[in-house]
C-alpha cells in the first residue's frame, strides 16, 4: 500500500539549509581556534618540510594567519614530494597587498626559488595573484593554487572594524586594481568550498581553473583530505604547464 504523500512545509528546505550552514560556521570557528592555539606552540616545524624533488611550493596564509594554520595541507604537499617553504616576514598577514608582495619577493630571492608554485589560503591568494602580475616573478613563480580566496573581495569585510580586513572589501582600491589584472588567470587554480561563510560571493575567477569541492567552511577545509588531493593535483598541473612553457622557450629570469 502506497503511503500518502505528505504536503511540503513551506520554508522547511530553507530551514534545513540555515541549520546546515550554521553548523558548518560553528565547526569552522572551532577548528580555526584550535589551529591558532596550536600555532603558538614553540618549535621549528617549517624546517621539516623543505625537502623533496618535486616543484617547490611557497605557502601564503590568510589574514591574521601564520603558515601553521595551513600545516595539514603543507604536510600533504610534502608527502607528495614537494619541498614546502614559508614566508616568515608576512607575520600575521595584516599588511597591504603591495607591502606583502615586496615581502614575498624578498623571500623568493633569498631562497632562490625557480618555478615555484604559490599555494595560498584566502587573502594569500590575493597576494599570490599580485605576485604573478609582477614582472620580477617571471621564471621564479610558475603559478598559483588558491583556496577560498575572495578574488572580487568580500562584502562582509566592508563593515569590519579592523582596517586590514576592510581592505578586502570589493571597493578597496587594491582589490579593484587587482581585478583589472586578467592576463595571469590561466596560471591560477581557484579551489573553494561549496559554502564559505567568509566569502559569500564565491571564489570563481573567470579565465582560471575553478574547482568547487563538496565541503563546507573557510578554515576547516584546510584539514580536508578532499582539499589536499585537489591542491596536490593542481600543483602538479601548474608545474607541468610551466615545464611545457620552458620547453617552448626559456623564460626570462630575474
PDB file of C-alpha atoms in Angstrom:
ATOM      1  CA  UNK A   1       0.000   0.000   0.000  1.00  0.00           C
ATOM      2  CA  UNK A   2       1.440   3.335  -1.018  1.00  0.00           C
ATOM      3  CA  UNK A   3       1.896   5.915   1.654  1.00  0.00           C
ATOM      4  CA  UNK A   4       0.107   9.181   1.042  1.00  0.00           C
ATOM      5  CA  UNK A   5       2.475  11.985   0.066  1.00  0.00           C
ATOM      6  CA  UNK A   6       2.766  14.458   2.891  1.00  0.00           C
ATOM      7  CA  UNK A   7       2.367  18.110   1.995  1.00  0.00           C
ATOM      8  CA  UNK A   8       5.615  20.064   1.801  1.00  0.00           C
ATOM      9  CA  UNK A   9       6.041  22.508   4.650  1.00  0.00           C
ATOM     10  CA  UNK A  10       6.838  25.924   3.174  1.00  0.00           C
ATOM     11  CA  UNK A  11      10.343  27.024   4.088  1.00  0.00           C
ATOM     12  CA  UNK A  12      11.355  23.638   5.506  1.00  0.00           C
ATOM     13  CA  UNK A  13      14.124  23.232   2.956  1.00  0.00           C
ATOM     14  CA  UNK A  14      15.387  26.723   3.671  1.00  0.00           C
ATOM     15  CA  UNK A  15      15.395  25.995   7.394  1.00  0.00           C
ATOM     16  CA  UNK A  16      17.452  22.879   6.806  1.00  0.00           C
ATOM     17  CA  UNK A  17      19.918  24.905   4.781  1.00  0.00           C
ATOM     18  CA  UNK A  18      20.190  27.528   7.500  1.00  0.00           C
ATOM     19  CA  UNK A  19      20.790  24.865  10.150  1.00  0.00           C
ATOM     20  CA  UNK A  20      23.421  23.179   7.973  1.00  0.00           C
ATOM     21  CA  UNK A  21      25.232  26.441   7.305  1.00  0.00           C
ATOM     22  CA  UNK A  22      25.073  27.424  10.955  1.00  0.00           C
ATOM     23  CA  UNK A  23      26.615  24.115  11.977  1.00  0.00           C
ATOM     24  CA  UNK A  24      29.322  24.487   9.331  1.00  0.00           C
ATOM     25  CA  UNK A  25      30.068  28.024  10.550  1.00  0.00           C
ATOM     26  CA  UNK A  26      30.348  26.868  14.177  1.00  0.00           C
ATOM     27  CA  UNK A  27      32.638  23.967  13.223  1.00  0.00           C
ATOM     28  CA  UNK A  28      34.756  26.344  11.168  1.00  0.00           C
ATOM     29  CA  UNK A  29      35.362  28.731  14.066  1.00  0.00           C
ATOM     30  CA  UNK A  30      36.039  25.873  16.447  1.00  0.00           C
ATOM     31  CA  UNK A  31      38.672  24.473  14.090  1.00  0.00           C
ATOM     32  CA  UNK A  32      40.468  27.765  13.488  1.00  0.00           C
ATOM     33  CA  UNK A  33      40.531  28.469  17.215  1.00  0.00           C
ATOM     34  CA  UNK A  34      42.285  25.181  17.873  1.00  0.00           C
ATOM     35  CA  UNK A  35      44.617  25.672  14.904  1.00  0.00           C
ATOM     36  CA  UNK A  36      45.649  29.156  16.041  1.00  0.00           C
ATOM     37  CA  UNK A  37      46.282  27.835  19.560  1.00  0.00           C
ATOM     38  CA  UNK A  38      48.436  25.007  18.199  1.00  0.00           C
ATOM     39  CA  UNK A  39      50.424  27.538  16.150  1.00  0.00           C
ATOM     40  CA  UNK A  40      51.549  29.213  19.383  1.00  0.00           C
ATOM     41  CA  UNK A  41      53.477  26.151  20.495  1.00  0.00           C
ATOM     42  CA  UNK A  42      57.243  26.620  20.218  1.00  0.00           C
ATOM     43  CA  UNK A  43      59.239  24.660  17.679  1.00  0.00           C
ATOM     44  CA  UNK A  44      60.649  24.909  14.164  1.00  0.00           C
ATOM     45  CA  UNK A  45      58.217  22.762  12.216  1.00  0.00           C
ATOM     46  CA  UNK A  46      58.803  24.537   8.904  1.00  0.00           C
ATOM     47  CA  UNK A  47      62.322  23.122   8.540  1.00  0.00           C
ATOM     48  CA  UNK A  48      60.943  19.565   8.337  1.00  0.00           C
ATOM     49  CA  UNK A  49      59.060  20.375   5.117  1.00  0.00           C
ATOM     50  CA  UNK A  50      61.755  21.816   2.851  1.00  0.00           C
ATOM     51  CA  UNK A  51      63.000  18.536   1.334  1.00  0.00           C
ATOM     52  CA  UNK A  52      61.661  16.963  -1.832  1.00  0.00           C
ATOM     53  CA  UNK A  53      62.303  16.534  -5.545  1.00  0.00           C
ATOM     54  CA  UNK A  54      59.021  17.845  -6.949  1.00  0.00           C
ATOM     55  CA  UNK A  55      58.262  21.501  -7.698  1.00  0.00           C
ATOM     56  CA  UNK A  56      58.919  23.849  -4.776  1.00  0.00           C
ATOM     57  CA  UNK A  57      55.891  25.301  -3.023  1.00  0.00           C
ATOM     58  CA  UNK A  58      55.633  28.631  -1.196  1.00  0.00           C
ATOM     59  CA  UNK A  59      52.795  28.958   1.328  1.00  0.00           C
ATOM     60  CA  UNK A  60      50.778  32.179   1.567  1.00  0.00           C
ATOM     61  CA  UNK A  61      48.340  32.108   4.516  1.00  0.00           C
ATOM     62  CA  UNK A  62      45.234  34.226   5.002  1.00  0.00           C
ATOM     63  CA  UNK A  63      44.770  37.364   7.050  1.00  0.00           C
ATOM     64  CA  UNK A  64      45.699  37.050  10.736  1.00  0.00           C
ATOM     65  CA  UNK A  65      47.110  33.594   9.989  1.00  0.00           C
ATOM     66  CA  UNK A  66      50.608  32.182  10.118  1.00  0.00           C
ATOM     67  CA  UNK A  67      51.643  29.290   7.918  1.00  0.00           C
ATOM     68  CA  UNK A  68      50.874  26.824  10.720  1.00  0.00           C
ATOM     69  CA  UNK A  69      47.154  27.176  10.000  1.00  0.00           C
ATOM     70  CA  UNK A  70      47.969  25.574   6.639  1.00  0.00           C
ATOM     71  CA  UNK A  71      50.078  22.833   8.249  1.00  0.00           C
ATOM     72  CA  UNK A  72      47.773  19.906   7.313  1.00  0.00           C
ATOM     73  CA  UNK A  73      47.870  20.991   3.669  1.00  0.00           C
ATOM     74  CA  UNK A  74      51.618  21.628   3.871  1.00  0.00           C
ATOM     75  CA  UNK A  75      52.206  18.084   5.106  1.00  0.00           C
ATOM     76  CA  UNK A  76      50.086  16.649   2.298  1.00  0.00           C
ATOM     77  CA  UNK A  77      52.144  18.578  -0.264  1.00  0.00           C
ATOM     78  CA  UNK A  78      55.383  17.438   1.351  1.00  0.00           C
ATOM     79  CA  UNK A  79      54.178  13.836   1.358  1.00  0.00           C
ATOM     80  CA  UNK A  80      53.609  14.238  -2.387  1.00  0.00           C
ATOM     81  CA  UNK A  81      57.289  15.122  -2.813  1.00  0.00           C
ATOM     82  CA  UNK A  82      57.192  18.915  -2.773  1.00  0.00           C
ATOM     83  CA  UNK A  83      59.659  20.982  -0.748  1.00  0.00           C
ATOM     84  CA  UNK A  84      57.386  23.407   1.111  1.00  0.00           C
ATOM     85  CA  UNK A  85      58.623  26.857   2.120  1.00  0.00           C
ATOM     86  CA  UNK A  86      57.103  29.614   4.229  1.00  0.00           C
ATOM     87  CA  UNK A  87      57.318  33.419   4.359  1.00  0.00           C
ATOM     88  CA  UNK A  88      58.077  34.378   7.975  1.00  0.00           C
ATOM     89  CA  UNK A  89      58.155  38.057   7.042  1.00  0.00           C
ATOM     90  CA  UNK A  90      54.391  38.057   6.469  1.00  0.00           C
ATOM     91  CA  UNK A  91      53.860  37.658  10.215  1.00  0.00           C
ATOM     92  CA  UNK A  92      50.111  37.551  10.855  1.00  0.00           C
ATOM     93  CA  UNK A  93      49.480  38.844   7.342  1.00  0.00           C
ATOM     94  CA  UNK A  94      47.918  42.196   8.170  1.00  0.00           C
ATOM     95  CA  UNK A  95      49.966  44.309   5.749  1.00  0.00           C
ATOM     96  CA  UNK A  96      48.685  45.806   2.496  1.00  0.00           C
ATOM     97  CA  UNK A  97      48.899  43.845  -0.739  1.00  0.00           C
ATOM     98  CA  UNK A  98      51.822  45.924  -2.116  1.00  0.00           C
ATOM     99  CA  UNK A  99      53.757  45.509   1.142  1.00  0.00           C
ATOM    100  CA  UNK A 100      53.083  41.783   1.151  1.00  0.00           C
ATOM    101  CA  UNK A 101      54.267  41.404  -2.439  1.00  0.00           C
ATOM    102  CA  UNK A 102      57.561  43.051  -1.515  1.00  0.00           C
ATOM    103  CA  UNK A 103      57.939  40.607   1.393  1.00  0.00           C
ATOM    104  CA  UNK A 104      57.238  37.614  -0.841  1.00  0.00           C
ATOM    105  CA  UNK A 105      59.696  38.858  -3.459  1.00  0.00           C
ATOM    106  CA  UNK A 106      62.432  39.112  -0.833  1.00  0.00           C
ATOM    107  CA  UNK A 107      61.706  35.584   0.347  1.00  0.00           C
ATOM    108  CA  UNK A 108      61.715  34.092  -3.149  1.00  0.00           C
ATOM    109  CA  UNK A 109      65.035  35.749  -3.886  1.00  0.00           C
ATOM    110  CA  UNK A 110      66.536  34.695  -0.556  1.00  0.00           C
ATOM    111  CA  UNK A 111      65.555  31.080  -1.207  1.00  0.00           C
ATOM    112  CA  UNK A 112      66.479  31.452  -4.903  1.00  0.00           C
ATOM    113  CA  UNK A 113      63.376  29.521  -5.899  1.00  0.00           C
ATOM    114  CA  UNK A 114      62.659  28.873  -9.571  1.00  0.00           C
ATOM    115  CA  UNK A 115      59.263  27.873 -10.981  1.00  0.00           C
ATOM    116  CA  UNK A 116      57.775  27.737  -7.506  1.00  0.00           C
ATOM    117  CA  UNK A 117      54.047  27.163  -7.111  1.00  0.00           C
ATOM    118  CA  UNK A 118      52.316  29.520  -4.701  1.00  0.00           C
ATOM    119  CA  UNK A 119      49.761  27.722  -2.533  1.00  0.00           C
ATOM    120  CA  UNK A 120      47.531  30.178  -0.751  1.00  0.00           C
ATOM    121  CA  UNK A 121      44.567  30.470   1.562  1.00  0.00           C
ATOM    122  CA  UNK A 122      42.052  33.334   1.483  1.00  0.00           C
ATOM    123  CA  UNK A 123      43.918  36.696   1.417  1.00  0.00           C
ATOM    124  CA  UNK A 124      47.058  34.765   0.499  1.00  0.00           C
ATOM    125  CA  UNK A 125      45.526  34.171  -2.928  1.00  0.00           C
ATOM    126  CA  UNK A 126      45.242  37.918  -3.476  1.00  0.00           C
ATOM    127  CA  UNK A 127      48.916  38.275  -2.600  1.00  0.00           C
ATOM    128  CA  UNK A 128      49.710  35.397  -4.932  1.00  0.00           C
ATOM    129  CA  UNK A 129      47.822  36.922  -7.847  1.00  0.00           C
ATOM    130  CA  UNK A 130      49.607  40.220  -7.216  1.00  0.00           C
ATOM    131  CA  UNK A 131      52.951  38.400  -7.295  1.00  0.00           C
ATOM    132  CA  UNK A 132      52.084  36.753 -10.620  1.00  0.00           C
ATOM    133  CA  UNK A 133      51.372  40.184 -12.087  1.00  0.00           C
ATOM    134  CA  UNK A 134      54.835  41.476 -11.132  1.00  0.00           C
ATOM    135  CA  UNK A 135      57.464  41.365 -13.874  1.00  0.00           C
ATOM    136  CA  UNK A 136      60.146  40.102 -11.491  1.00  0.00           C
ATOM    137  CA  UNK A 137      58.181  36.879 -10.838  1.00  0.00           C
ATOM    138  CA  UNK A 138      58.838  35.533 -14.340  1.00  0.00           C
ATOM    139  CA  UNK A 139      60.953  32.405 -14.021  1.00  0.00           C
ATOM    140  CA  UNK A 140      60.554  32.361 -10.250  1.00  0.00           C
ATOM    141  CA  UNK A 141      56.819  31.636  -9.969  1.00  0.00           C
ATOM    142  CA  UNK A 142      55.073  29.040 -12.120  1.00  0.00           C
ATOM    143  CA  UNK A 143      51.548  29.744 -10.931  1.00  0.00           C
ATOM    144  CA  UNK A 144      49.087  29.921  -8.064  1.00  0.00           C
ATOM    145  CA  UNK A 145      46.776  27.453  -6.351  1.00  0.00           C
ATOM    146  CA  UNK A 146      44.380  29.414  -4.150  1.00  0.00           C
ATOM    147  CA  UNK A 147      41.937  28.078  -1.568  1.00  0.00           C
ATOM    148  CA  UNK A 148      38.789  30.063  -0.681  1.00  0.00           C
ATOM    149  CA  UNK A 149      40.199  33.339  -1.994  1.00  0.00           C
ATOM    150  CA  UNK A 150      37.885  36.364  -2.366  1.00  0.00           C
ATOM    151  CA  UNK A 151      39.262  37.445  -5.731  1.00  0.00           C
ATOM    152  CA  UNK A 152      36.492  40.023  -6.049  1.00  0.00           C
ATOM    153  CA  UNK A 153      36.697  40.957  -2.381  1.00  0.00           C
ATOM    154  CA  UNK A 154      34.261  40.025   0.367  1.00  0.00           C
ATOM    155  CA  UNK A 155      31.279  42.299   1.018  1.00  0.00           C
ATOM    156  CA  UNK A 156      31.384  41.264   4.682  1.00  0.00           C
ATOM    157  CA  UNK A 157      34.763  42.978   5.029  1.00  0.00           C
ATOM    158  CA  UNK A 158      33.266  46.452   4.476  1.00  0.00           C
ATOM    159  CA  UNK A 159      31.790  46.528   7.977  1.00  0.00           C
ATOM    160  CA  UNK A 160      34.718  45.080   9.920  1.00  0.00           C
ATOM    161  CA  UNK A 161      36.367  47.478  12.420  1.00  0.00           C
ATOM    162  CA  UNK A 162      39.961  46.478  11.561  1.00  0.00           C
ATOM    163  CA  UNK A 163      41.421  48.335   8.554  1.00  0.00           C
ATOM    164  CA  UNK A 164      43.365  45.247   7.448  1.00  0.00           C
ATOM    165  CA  UNK A 165      40.085  43.344   6.998  1.00  0.00           C
ATOM    166  CA  UNK A 166      38.231  46.273   5.397  1.00  0.00           C
ATOM    167  CA  UNK A 167      40.993  46.273   2.775  1.00  0.00           C
ATOM    168  CA  UNK A 168      39.452  43.023   1.494  1.00  0.00           C
ATOM    169  CA  UNK A 169      36.150  44.692   0.539  1.00  0.00           C
ATOM    170  CA  UNK A 170      35.117  44.809  -3.138  1.00  0.00           C
ATOM    171  CA  UNK A 171      35.512  48.611  -3.215  1.00  0.00           C
ATOM    172  CA  UNK A 172      39.061  48.755  -1.839  1.00  0.00           C
ATOM    173  CA  UNK A 173      41.448  50.382  -4.329  1.00  0.00           C
ATOM    174  CA  UNK A 174      43.938  47.484  -4.276  1.00  0.00           C
ATOM    175  CA  UNK A 175      41.157  44.916  -4.825  1.00  0.00           C
ATOM    176  CA  UNK A 176      39.696  46.945  -7.691  1.00  0.00           C
ATOM    177  CA  UNK A 177      43.117  47.331  -9.325  1.00  0.00           C
ATOM    178  CA  UNK A 178      43.888  43.643  -8.927  1.00  0.00           C
ATOM    179  CA  UNK A 179      40.572  42.790 -10.576  1.00  0.00           C
ATOM    180  CA  UNK A 180      41.719  44.552 -13.722  1.00  0.00           C
ATOM    181  CA  UNK A 181      44.725  42.223 -13.984  1.00  0.00           C
ATOM    182  CA  UNK A 182      43.480  39.253 -16.002  1.00  0.00           C
ATOM    183  CA  UNK A 183      46.440  38.071 -18.079  1.00  0.00           C
ATOM    184  CA  UNK A 184      47.656  35.697 -15.344  1.00  0.00           C
ATOM    185  CA  UNK A 185      44.352  33.893 -14.810  1.00  0.00           C
ATOM    186  CA  UNK A 186      45.372  30.926 -16.943  1.00  0.00           C
ATOM    187  CA  UNK A 187      48.114  30.209 -14.385  1.00  0.00           C
ATOM    188  CA  UNK A 188      45.718  30.190 -11.443  1.00  0.00           C
ATOM    189  CA  UNK A 189      43.696  27.343  -9.952  1.00  0.00           C
ATOM    190  CA  UNK A 190      40.941  28.567  -7.638  1.00  0.00           C
ATOM    191  CA  UNK A 191      39.677  25.818  -5.327  1.00  0.00           C
ATOM    192  CA  UNK A 192      36.829  26.568  -2.972  1.00  0.00           C
ATOM    193  CA  UNK A 193      34.177  25.116  -0.683  1.00  0.00           C
ATOM    194  CA  UNK A 194      30.530  24.928  -1.733  1.00  0.00           C
ATOM    195  CA  UNK A 195      29.719  27.066   1.321  1.00  0.00           C
ATOM    196  CA  UNK A 196      32.200  29.635   2.581  1.00  0.00           C
ATOM    197  CA  UNK A 197      30.809  31.910   5.310  1.00  0.00           C
ATOM    198  CA  UNK A 198      33.568  34.481   4.820  1.00  0.00           C
ATOM    199  CA  UNK A 199      33.396  34.704   1.022  1.00  0.00           C
ATOM    200  CA  UNK A 200      29.646  34.888   0.326  1.00  0.00           C
ATOM    201  CA  UNK A 201      30.081  35.889  -3.319  1.00  0.00           C
ATOM    202  CA  UNK A 202      32.331  32.950  -4.064  1.00  0.00           C
ATOM    203  CA  UNK A 203      35.864  32.420  -5.347  1.00  0.00           C
ATOM    204  CA  UNK A 204      35.217  31.910  -9.055  1.00  0.00           C
ATOM    205  CA  UNK A 205      37.846  33.652 -11.169  1.00  0.00           C
ATOM    206  CA  UNK A 206      36.972  33.999 -14.853  1.00  0.00           C
ATOM    207  CA  UNK A 207      39.727  32.557 -17.031  1.00  0.00           C
ATOM    208  CA  UNK A 208      41.230  30.487 -14.223  1.00  0.00           C
ATOM    209  CA  UNK A 209      40.693  26.812 -13.458  1.00  0.00           C
ATOM    210  CA  UNK A 210      37.834  26.836 -10.939  1.00  0.00           C
ATOM    211  CA  UNK A 211      37.116  23.811  -8.755  1.00  0.00           C
ATOM    212  CA  UNK A 212      34.234  23.657  -6.267  1.00  0.00           C
ATOM    213  CA  UNK A 213      34.562  20.904  -3.669  1.00  0.00           C
ATOM    214  CA  UNK A 214      31.716  19.213  -1.726  1.00  0.00           C
ATOM    215  CA  UNK A 215      32.990  20.562   1.593  1.00  0.00           C
ATOM    216  CA  UNK A 216      31.984  23.496   3.781  1.00  0.00           C
ATOM    217  CA  UNK A 217      33.794  26.248   5.645  1.00  0.00           C
ATOM    218  CA  UNK A 218      36.513  28.819   5.198  1.00  0.00           C
ATOM    219  CA  UNK A 219      39.167  27.471   7.578  1.00  0.00           C
ATOM    220  CA  UNK A 220      38.377  23.850   8.406  1.00  0.00           C
ATOM    221  CA  UNK A 221      38.687  22.860   4.741  1.00  0.00           C
ATOM    222  CA  UNK A 222      42.472  23.157   5.166  1.00  0.00           C
ATOM    223  CA  UNK A 223      42.351  19.843   7.048  1.00  0.00           C
ATOM    224  CA  UNK A 224      40.182  18.094   4.445  1.00  0.00           C
ATOM    225  CA  UNK A 225      41.716  15.216   2.502  1.00  0.00           C
ATOM    226  CA  UNK A 226      39.402  16.099  -0.357  1.00  0.00           C
ATOM    227  CA  UNK A 227      41.019  19.521  -0.499  1.00  0.00           C
ATOM    228  CA  UNK A 228      44.506  18.062  -0.131  1.00  0.00           C
ATOM    229  CA  UNK A 229      44.016  15.818  -3.154  1.00  0.00           C
ATOM    230  CA  UNK A 230      42.651  18.699  -5.226  1.00  0.00           C
ATOM    231  CA  UNK A 231      45.533  21.010  -4.300  1.00  0.00           C
ATOM    232  CA  UNK A 232      48.228  18.378  -4.913  1.00  0.00           C
ATOM    233  CA  UNK A 233      46.708  17.685  -8.334  1.00  0.00           C
ATOM    234  CA  UNK A 234      46.500  21.388  -9.153  1.00  0.00           C
ATOM    235  CA  UNK A 235      50.121  21.983  -8.130  1.00  0.00           C
ATOM    236  CA  UNK A 236      51.207  19.144 -10.423  1.00  0.00           C
ATOM    237  CA  UNK A 237      49.200  20.652 -13.291  1.00  0.00           C
ATOM    238  CA  UNK A 238      50.667  24.125 -12.776  1.00  0.00           C
ATOM    239  CA  UNK A 239      54.178  22.701 -12.591  1.00  0.00           C
ATOM    240  CA  UNK A 240      53.716  20.605 -15.749  1.00  0.00           C
ATOM    241  CA  UNK A 241      52.374  23.618 -17.612  1.00  0.00           C
ATOM    242  CA  UNK A 242      55.429  25.653 -16.588  1.00  0.00           C
ATOM    243  CA  UNK A 243      57.686  22.853 -17.802  1.00  0.00           C
ATOM    244  CA  UNK A 244      55.987  22.844 -21.212  1.00  0.00           C
ATOM    245  CA  UNK A 245      56.445  26.601 -21.351  1.00  0.00           C
ATOM    246  CA  UNK A 246      60.172  26.182 -20.681  1.00  0.00           C
ATOM    247  CA  UNK A 247      60.457  23.630 -23.474  1.00  0.00           C
ATOM    248  CA  UNK A 248      58.899  26.104 -25.893  1.00  0.00           C
ATOM    249  CA  UNK A 249      61.359  28.784 -24.898  1.00  0.00           C
ATOM    250  CA  UNK A 250      63.314  29.539 -21.728  1.00  0.00           C
ATOM    251  CA  UNK A 251      61.547  32.265 -19.692  1.00  0.00           C
ATOM    252  CA  UNK A 252      63.378  35.411 -18.700  1.00  0.00           C
ATOM    253  CA  UNK A 253      64.977  35.018 -15.280  1.00  0.00           C
ATOM    254  CA  UNK A 254      65.317  37.868 -12.788  1.00  0.00           C
TER     255      UNK A 254
END
